[in-house]
């Protein structure tokens, strides 16, 4: 094991086109470059917290602090795994999977972003499938939740293609204008992975999730 104190750095999820890994500090630069290249139309805000609206220098600092905070506050009861997504040898986005009170509730949530140059190529569905495989088949999750604004049909389409069902509506105002946020829910018995996913170094990580 290369990282005995933080074995998550050795964790790898692989699909036919992608590799997902937990970023070290050395990965921050490529991730932030992918954000700076643009991950959504500036006229729209797909996130309930408008973190991309911050000017670039401060946004990069905020992101680094966010990733450090995720490590510092990790516990088996509350955690967030931020996977950097690599496609054709380049970092193109991030796919998070997170949970609170996981040993009892066995429920995870997901969130993601992709740099715009790879939009429309099915990568969002493939990387979400990878973390759902990790959640359901490795960690033993029973429920996965997600959400997207009603005016974000691409994100909603990914969720529904993976078997999520509508689970109500919330409201959020990331730029001051109230919008409907569609909640989505996928249960273990409805989950079917459409991709060949391999997982490396999972056993070493299980104690961090209160498992194994």
PDB file of C-alpha atoms in Angstrom:
ATOM      1  CA  UNK A   1       0.000   0.000   0.000  1.00  0.00           C
ATOM      2  CA  UNK A   2       1.536   3.289  -1.125  1.00  0.00           C
ATOM      3  CA  UNK A   3      -0.382   5.539   1.310  1.00  0.00           C
ATOM      4  CA  UNK A   4      -0.813   3.690   4.642  1.00  0.00           C
ATOM      5  CA  UNK A   5      -2.172   6.771   6.464  1.00  0.00           C
ATOM      6  CA  UNK A   6      -4.650   7.738   3.722  1.00  0.00           C
ATOM      7  CA  UNK A   7      -5.348   4.582   1.676  1.00  0.00           C
ATOM      8  CA  UNK A   8      -8.013   6.410  -0.324  1.00  0.00           C
ATOM      9  CA  UNK A   9      -5.145   7.797  -2.424  1.00  0.00           C
ATOM     10  CA  UNK A  10      -4.569   4.231  -3.695  1.00  0.00           C
ATOM     11  CA  UNK A  11      -8.231   3.602  -4.528  1.00  0.00           C
ATOM     12  CA  UNK A  12      -8.974   3.313  -8.249  1.00  0.00           C
ATOM     13  CA  UNK A  13     -12.230   2.841 -10.145  1.00  0.00           C
ATOM     14  CA  UNK A  14     -11.841   1.911 -13.807  1.00  0.00           C
ATOM     15  CA  UNK A  15     -14.456   1.751 -16.565  1.00  0.00           C
ATOM     16  CA  UNK A  16     -13.922   1.136 -20.306  1.00  0.00           C
ATOM     17  CA  UNK A  17     -12.964   4.793 -20.874  1.00  0.00           C
ATOM     18  CA  UNK A  18     -12.307   6.330 -17.463  1.00  0.00           C
ATOM     19  CA  UNK A  19     -10.144   6.159 -14.377  1.00  0.00           C
ATOM     20  CA  UNK A  20     -11.433   7.662 -11.128  1.00  0.00           C
ATOM     21  CA  UNK A  21      -9.035   8.343  -8.265  1.00  0.00           C
ATOM     22  CA  UNK A  22      -9.040  10.414  -5.080  1.00  0.00           C
ATOM     23  CA  UNK A  23      -6.864  13.462  -5.832  1.00  0.00           C
ATOM     24  CA  UNK A  24      -3.651  14.196  -4.006  1.00  0.00           C
ATOM     25  CA  UNK A  25      -2.439  17.782  -3.763  1.00  0.00           C
ATOM     26  CA  UNK A  26      -0.488  17.186  -6.995  1.00  0.00           C
ATOM     27  CA  UNK A  27      -3.799  16.612  -8.812  1.00  0.00           C
ATOM     28  CA  UNK A  28      -5.275  19.956  -7.755  1.00  0.00           C
ATOM     29  CA  UNK A  29      -3.650  21.846 -10.638  1.00  0.00           C
ATOM     30  CA  UNK A  30      -5.145  19.723 -13.468  1.00  0.00           C
ATOM     31  CA  UNK A  31      -8.538  19.703 -11.738  1.00  0.00           C
ATOM     32  CA  UNK A  32      -8.569  23.475 -11.369  1.00  0.00           C
ATOM     33  CA  UNK A  33      -7.410  23.923 -14.965  1.00  0.00           C
ATOM     34  CA  UNK A  34     -10.437  21.854 -16.042  1.00  0.00           C
ATOM     35  CA  UNK A  35     -12.694  24.163 -14.006  1.00  0.00           C
ATOM     36  CA  UNK A  36     -11.061  27.290 -15.433  1.00  0.00           C
ATOM     37  CA  UNK A  37     -11.640  25.981 -18.973  1.00  0.00           C
ATOM     38  CA  UNK A  38     -15.386  26.183 -18.245  1.00  0.00           C
ATOM     39  CA  UNK A  39     -17.801  23.594 -16.921  1.00  0.00           C
ATOM     40  CA  UNK A  40     -21.119  25.265 -17.750  1.00  0.00           C
ATOM     41  CA  UNK A  41     -22.613  28.182 -19.638  1.00  0.00           C
ATOM     42  CA  UNK A  42     -21.932  31.274 -17.470  1.00  0.00           C
ATOM     43  CA  UNK A  43     -25.520  32.391 -18.125  1.00  0.00           C
ATOM     44  CA  UNK A  44     -26.825  29.401 -16.149  1.00  0.00           C
ATOM     45  CA  UNK A  45     -26.006  27.979 -12.717  1.00  0.00           C
ATOM     46  CA  UNK A  46     -26.404  24.192 -12.394  1.00  0.00           C
ATOM     47  CA  UNK A  47     -25.254  24.082  -8.763  1.00  0.00           C
ATOM     48  CA  UNK A  48     -27.323  24.943  -5.689  1.00  0.00           C
ATOM     49  CA  UNK A  49     -24.213  26.680  -4.284  1.00  0.00           C
ATOM     50  CA  UNK A  50     -22.770  29.021  -6.969  1.00  0.00           C
ATOM     51  CA  UNK A  51     -19.104  28.194  -6.358  1.00  0.00           C
ATOM     52  CA  UNK A  52     -18.113  28.768  -9.994  1.00  0.00           C
ATOM     53  CA  UNK A  53     -19.169  32.438  -9.855  1.00  0.00           C
ATOM     54  CA  UNK A  54     -16.119  33.343  -7.730  1.00  0.00           C
ATOM     55  CA  UNK A  55     -13.227  34.980  -9.573  1.00  0.00           C
ATOM     56  CA  UNK A  56     -10.577  32.407 -10.647  1.00  0.00           C
ATOM     57  CA  UNK A  57      -7.789  33.021  -8.099  1.00  0.00           C
ATOM     58  CA  UNK A  58     -10.145  32.896  -5.136  1.00  0.00           C
ATOM     59  CA  UNK A  59     -12.048  29.973  -6.681  1.00  0.00           C
ATOM     60  CA  UNK A  60      -8.849  27.920  -6.882  1.00  0.00           C
ATOM     61  CA  UNK A  61      -8.012  28.712  -3.255  1.00  0.00           C
ATOM     62  CA  UNK A  62     -11.557  27.870  -2.167  1.00  0.00           C
ATOM     63  CA  UNK A  63     -11.404  24.538  -3.984  1.00  0.00           C
ATOM     64  CA  UNK A  64      -8.115  23.543  -2.364  1.00  0.00           C
ATOM     65  CA  UNK A  65      -9.480  24.434   1.074  1.00  0.00           C
ATOM     66  CA  UNK A  66     -12.633  22.437   0.314  1.00  0.00           C
ATOM     67  CA  UNK A  67     -10.646  19.300  -0.560  1.00  0.00           C
ATOM     68  CA  UNK A  68      -8.377  19.671   2.466  1.00  0.00           C
ATOM     69  CA  UNK A  69     -11.455  20.134   4.665  1.00  0.00           C
ATOM     70  CA  UNK A  70     -12.980  16.911   3.340  1.00  0.00           C
ATOM     71  CA  UNK A  71      -9.886  15.016   4.492  1.00  0.00           C
ATOM     72  CA  UNK A  72      -9.656  16.763   7.859  1.00  0.00           C
ATOM     73  CA  UNK A  73     -13.317  16.181   8.756  1.00  0.00           C
ATOM     74  CA  UNK A  74     -13.491  12.558   7.573  1.00  0.00           C
ATOM     75  CA  UNK A  75     -15.120  10.003   9.854  1.00  0.00           C
ATOM     76  CA  UNK A  76     -16.852   6.640   9.236  1.00  0.00           C
ATOM     77  CA  UNK A  77     -20.141   8.394  10.092  1.00  0.00           C
ATOM     78  CA  UNK A  78     -19.693  11.326   7.695  1.00  0.00           C
ATOM     79  CA  UNK A  79     -17.494  11.337   4.631  1.00  0.00           C
ATOM     80  CA  UNK A  80     -17.093  12.612   1.073  1.00  0.00           C
ATOM     81  CA  UNK A  81     -14.996  10.823  -1.555  1.00  0.00           C
ATOM     82  CA  UNK A  82     -14.022  13.261  -4.351  1.00  0.00           C
ATOM     83  CA  UNK A  83     -12.945  11.244  -7.383  1.00  0.00           C
ATOM     84  CA  UNK A  84     -10.937  13.019 -10.079  1.00  0.00           C
ATOM     85  CA  UNK A  85     -12.073  11.669 -13.463  1.00  0.00           C
ATOM     86  CA  UNK A  86      -9.450  10.961 -16.136  1.00  0.00           C
ATOM     87  CA  UNK A  87     -10.397  10.484 -19.797  1.00  0.00           C
ATOM     88  CA  UNK A  88      -7.844   9.892 -22.560  1.00  0.00           C
ATOM     89  CA  UNK A  89      -5.042  10.699 -20.126  1.00  0.00           C
ATOM     90  CA  UNK A  90      -6.426  14.061 -18.992  1.00  0.00           C
ATOM     91  CA  UNK A  91      -8.375  15.127 -15.917  1.00  0.00           C
ATOM     92  CA  UNK A  92     -11.796  16.201 -17.156  1.00  0.00           C
ATOM     93  CA  UNK A  93     -13.980  16.430 -14.061  1.00  0.00           C
ATOM     94  CA  UNK A  94     -14.908  15.233 -10.628  1.00  0.00           C
ATOM     95  CA  UNK A  95     -17.438  12.747  -9.299  1.00  0.00           C
ATOM     96  CA  UNK A  96     -18.185  12.888  -5.564  1.00  0.00           C
ATOM     97  CA  UNK A  97     -19.970  10.302  -3.470  1.00  0.00           C
ATOM     98  CA  UNK A  98     -20.811  11.257   0.122  1.00  0.00           C
ATOM     99  CA  UNK A  99     -22.761  10.077   3.143  1.00  0.00           C
ATOM    100  CA  UNK A 100     -23.855  10.969   6.670  1.00  0.00           C
ATOM    101  CA  UNK A 101     -24.496   8.280   9.301  1.00  0.00           C
ATOM    102  CA  UNK A 102     -23.596   5.705   6.666  1.00  0.00           C
ATOM    103  CA  UNK A 103     -23.150   2.673   8.986  1.00  0.00           C
ATOM    104  CA  UNK A 104     -26.819   3.030   9.994  1.00  0.00           C
ATOM    105  CA  UNK A 105     -28.575   4.581   6.980  1.00  0.00           C
ATOM    106  CA  UNK A 106     -26.549   2.998   4.143  1.00  0.00           C
ATOM    107  CA  UNK A 107     -27.483   5.994   1.986  1.00  0.00           C
ATOM    108  CA  UNK A 108     -25.154   7.955  -0.291  1.00  0.00           C
ATOM    109  CA  UNK A 109     -25.479  11.101  -2.371  1.00  0.00           C
ATOM    110  CA  UNK A 110     -23.587  12.075  -5.507  1.00  0.00           C
ATOM    111  CA  UNK A 111     -22.496  15.271  -7.200  1.00  0.00           C
ATOM    112  CA  UNK A 112     -20.304  15.964 -10.208  1.00  0.00           C
ATOM    113  CA  UNK A 113     -18.966  18.349 -12.813  1.00  0.00           C
ATOM    114  CA  UNK A 114     -17.281  17.981 -16.213  1.00  0.00           C
ATOM    115  CA  UNK A 115     -15.205  20.380 -18.263  1.00  0.00           C
ATOM    116  CA  UNK A 116     -17.259  21.545 -21.228  1.00  0.00           C
ATOM    117  CA  UNK A 117     -15.100  20.116 -24.020  1.00  0.00           C
ATOM    118  CA  UNK A 118     -16.213  16.575 -23.111  1.00  0.00           C
ATOM    119  CA  UNK A 119     -19.908  17.290 -22.600  1.00  0.00           C
ATOM    120  CA  UNK A 120     -22.283  15.157 -24.629  1.00  0.00           C
ATOM    121  CA  UNK A 121     -20.031  12.083 -24.819  1.00  0.00           C
ATOM    122  CA  UNK A 122     -21.699   9.932 -22.165  1.00  0.00           C
ATOM    123  CA  UNK A 123     -18.919  10.482 -19.647  1.00  0.00           C
ATOM    124  CA  UNK A 124     -21.292  11.757 -16.946  1.00  0.00           C
ATOM    125  CA  UNK A 125     -23.276   8.538 -17.018  1.00  0.00           C
ATOM    126  CA  UNK A 126     -20.143   6.373 -17.053  1.00  0.00           C
ATOM    127  CA  UNK A 127     -18.482   8.087 -14.085  1.00  0.00           C
ATOM    128  CA  UNK A 128     -21.688   8.067 -12.041  1.00  0.00           C
ATOM    129  CA  UNK A 129     -22.029   4.358 -12.782  1.00  0.00           C
ATOM    130  CA  UNK A 130     -18.521   3.816 -11.433  1.00  0.00           C
ATOM    131  CA  UNK A 131     -19.249   5.416  -8.062  1.00  0.00           C
ATOM    132  CA  UNK A 132     -22.639   3.716  -7.816  1.00  0.00           C
ATOM    133  CA  UNK A 133     -20.906   0.376  -8.333  1.00  0.00           C
ATOM    134  CA  UNK A 134     -18.476   1.350  -5.574  1.00  0.00           C
ATOM    135  CA  UNK A 135     -21.310   2.423  -3.274  1.00  0.00           C
ATOM    136  CA  UNK A 136     -23.666  -0.505  -3.842  1.00  0.00           C
ATOM    137  CA  UNK A 137     -21.296  -3.392  -4.550  1.00  0.00           C
ATOM    138  CA  UNK A 138     -18.271  -2.480  -2.418  1.00  0.00           C
ATOM    139  CA  UNK A 139     -19.642  -0.420   0.481  1.00  0.00           C
ATOM    140  CA  UNK A 140     -23.048  -2.108   0.674  1.00  0.00           C
ATOM    141  CA  UNK A 141     -25.169   1.006   0.230  1.00  0.00           C
ATOM    142  CA  UNK A 142     -28.921   0.511  -0.027  1.00  0.00           C
ATOM    143  CA  UNK A 143     -29.984   3.914  -1.418  1.00  0.00           C
ATOM    144  CA  UNK A 144     -28.351   6.538  -3.633  1.00  0.00           C
ATOM    145  CA  UNK A 145     -29.718  10.072  -3.904  1.00  0.00           C
ATOM    146  CA  UNK A 146     -29.077  12.864  -6.351  1.00  0.00           C
ATOM    147  CA  UNK A 147     -30.743  16.020  -7.582  1.00  0.00           C
ATOM    148  CA  UNK A 148     -30.773  18.577 -10.366  1.00  0.00           C
ATOM    149  CA  UNK A 149     -32.603  21.748 -11.249  1.00  0.00           C
ATOM    150  CA  UNK A 150     -35.642  21.153 -13.407  1.00  0.00           C
ATOM    151  CA  UNK A 151     -34.059  23.295 -16.147  1.00  0.00           C
ATOM    152  CA  UNK A 152     -31.001  20.994 -16.296  1.00  0.00           C
ATOM    153  CA  UNK A 153     -32.331  18.231 -18.562  1.00  0.00           C
ATOM    154  CA  UNK A 154     -28.908  16.686 -19.245  1.00  0.00           C
ATOM    155  CA  UNK A 155     -28.289  15.906 -15.565  1.00  0.00           C
ATOM    156  CA  UNK A 156     -31.825  14.642 -15.054  1.00  0.00           C
ATOM    157  CA  UNK A 157     -31.480  12.407 -18.116  1.00  0.00           C
ATOM    158  CA  UNK A 158     -28.320  10.799 -16.720  1.00  0.00           C
ATOM    159  CA  UNK A 159     -30.057   9.990 -13.445  1.00  0.00           C
ATOM    160  CA  UNK A 160     -33.166   8.570 -15.077  1.00  0.00           C
ATOM    161  CA  UNK A 161     -31.119   6.494 -17.518  1.00  0.00           C
ATOM    162  CA  UNK A 162     -29.438   4.886 -14.506  1.00  0.00           C
ATOM    163  CA  UNK A 163     -32.761   3.973 -12.903  1.00  0.00           C
ATOM    164  CA  UNK A 164     -33.319   6.841 -10.467  1.00  0.00           C
ATOM    165  CA  UNK A 165     -36.908   7.748  -9.697  1.00  0.00           C
ATOM    166  CA  UNK A 166     -38.341  11.138  -8.750  1.00  0.00           C
ATOM    167  CA  UNK A 167     -38.364  11.725  -5.002  1.00  0.00           C
ATOM    168  CA  UNK A 168     -39.995  15.126  -4.612  1.00  0.00           C
ATOM    169  CA  UNK A 169     -39.010  18.716  -5.243  1.00  0.00           C
ATOM    170  CA  UNK A 170     -36.997  21.261  -3.265  1.00  0.00           C
ATOM    171  CA  UNK A 171     -36.346  24.918  -3.980  1.00  0.00           C
ATOM    172  CA  UNK A 172     -33.021  26.724  -4.142  1.00  0.00           C
ATOM    173  CA  UNK A 173     -31.854  30.181  -5.204  1.00  0.00           C
ATOM    174  CA  UNK A 174     -28.136  30.009  -6.070  1.00  0.00           C
ATOM    175  CA  UNK A 175     -28.186  33.447  -7.735  1.00  0.00           C
ATOM    176  CA  UNK A 176     -31.137  34.874  -5.880  1.00  0.00           C
ATOM    177  CA  UNK A 177     -33.809  33.517  -8.225  1.00  0.00           C
ATOM    178  CA  UNK A 178     -35.857  30.641  -6.820  1.00  0.00           C
ATOM    179  CA  UNK A 179     -35.760  27.482  -8.937  1.00  0.00           C
ATOM    180  CA  UNK A 180     -37.124  23.958  -8.522  1.00  0.00           C
ATOM    181  CA  UNK A 181     -34.619  21.270  -7.584  1.00  0.00           C
ATOM    182  CA  UNK A 182     -35.792  17.772  -8.492  1.00  0.00           C
ATOM    183  CA  UNK A 183     -34.780  15.106  -5.978  1.00  0.00           C
ATOM    184  CA  UNK A 184     -33.984  11.634  -7.304  1.00  0.00           C
ATOM    185  CA  UNK A 185     -33.580   8.263  -5.590  1.00  0.00           C
ATOM    186  CA  UNK A 186     -32.137   4.905  -6.649  1.00  0.00           C
ATOM    187  CA  UNK A 187     -32.426   1.741  -4.551  1.00  0.00           C
ATOM    188  CA  UNK A 188     -30.047  -1.191  -4.541  1.00  0.00           C
ATOM    189  CA  UNK A 189     -32.627  -3.578  -5.993  1.00  0.00           C
ATOM    190  CA  UNK A 190     -33.175  -1.283  -9.020  1.00  0.00           C
ATOM    191  CA  UNK A 191     -29.471  -0.753  -9.706  1.00  0.00           C
ATOM    192  CA  UNK A 192     -27.993  -2.381 -12.807  1.00  0.00           C
ATOM    193  CA  UNK A 193     -24.517  -1.342 -13.921  1.00  0.00           C
ATOM    194  CA  UNK A 194     -24.225  -0.978 -17.695  1.00  0.00           C
ATOM    195  CA  UNK A 195     -20.415  -0.787 -17.611  1.00  0.00           C
ATOM    196  CA  UNK A 196     -17.575  -3.089 -16.659  1.00  0.00           C
ATOM    197  CA  UNK A 197     -16.201  -1.470 -13.484  1.00  0.00           C
ATOM    198  CA  UNK A 198     -13.081  -2.663 -11.686  1.00  0.00           C
ATOM    199  CA  UNK A 199     -12.044  -1.451  -8.246  1.00  0.00           C
ATOM    200  CA  UNK A 200      -8.481  -1.475  -6.907  1.00  0.00           C
ATOM    201  CA  UNK A 201      -7.316  -1.202  -3.286  1.00  0.00           C
ATOM    202  CA  UNK A 202     -10.846  -1.163  -1.854  1.00  0.00           C
ATOM    203  CA  UNK A 203     -10.141  -3.595   0.991  1.00  0.00           C
ATOM    204  CA  UNK A 204      -7.515  -1.293   2.493  1.00  0.00           C
ATOM    205  CA  UNK A 205     -10.036   1.566   2.537  1.00  0.00           C
ATOM    206  CA  UNK A 206     -12.994  -0.224   4.148  1.00  0.00           C
ATOM    207  CA  UNK A 207     -12.026   0.609   7.774  1.00  0.00           C
ATOM    208  CA  UNK A 208     -12.254   4.299   6.879  1.00  0.00           C
ATOM    209  CA  UNK A 209     -15.949   3.711   6.162  1.00  0.00           C
ATOM    210  CA  UNK A 210     -16.476   1.726   9.369  1.00  0.00           C
ATOM    211  CA  UNK A 211     -16.500  -1.524   7.379  1.00  0.00           C
ATOM    212  CA  UNK A 212     -14.316  -4.592   7.091  1.00  0.00           C
TER     213      UNK A 212
END
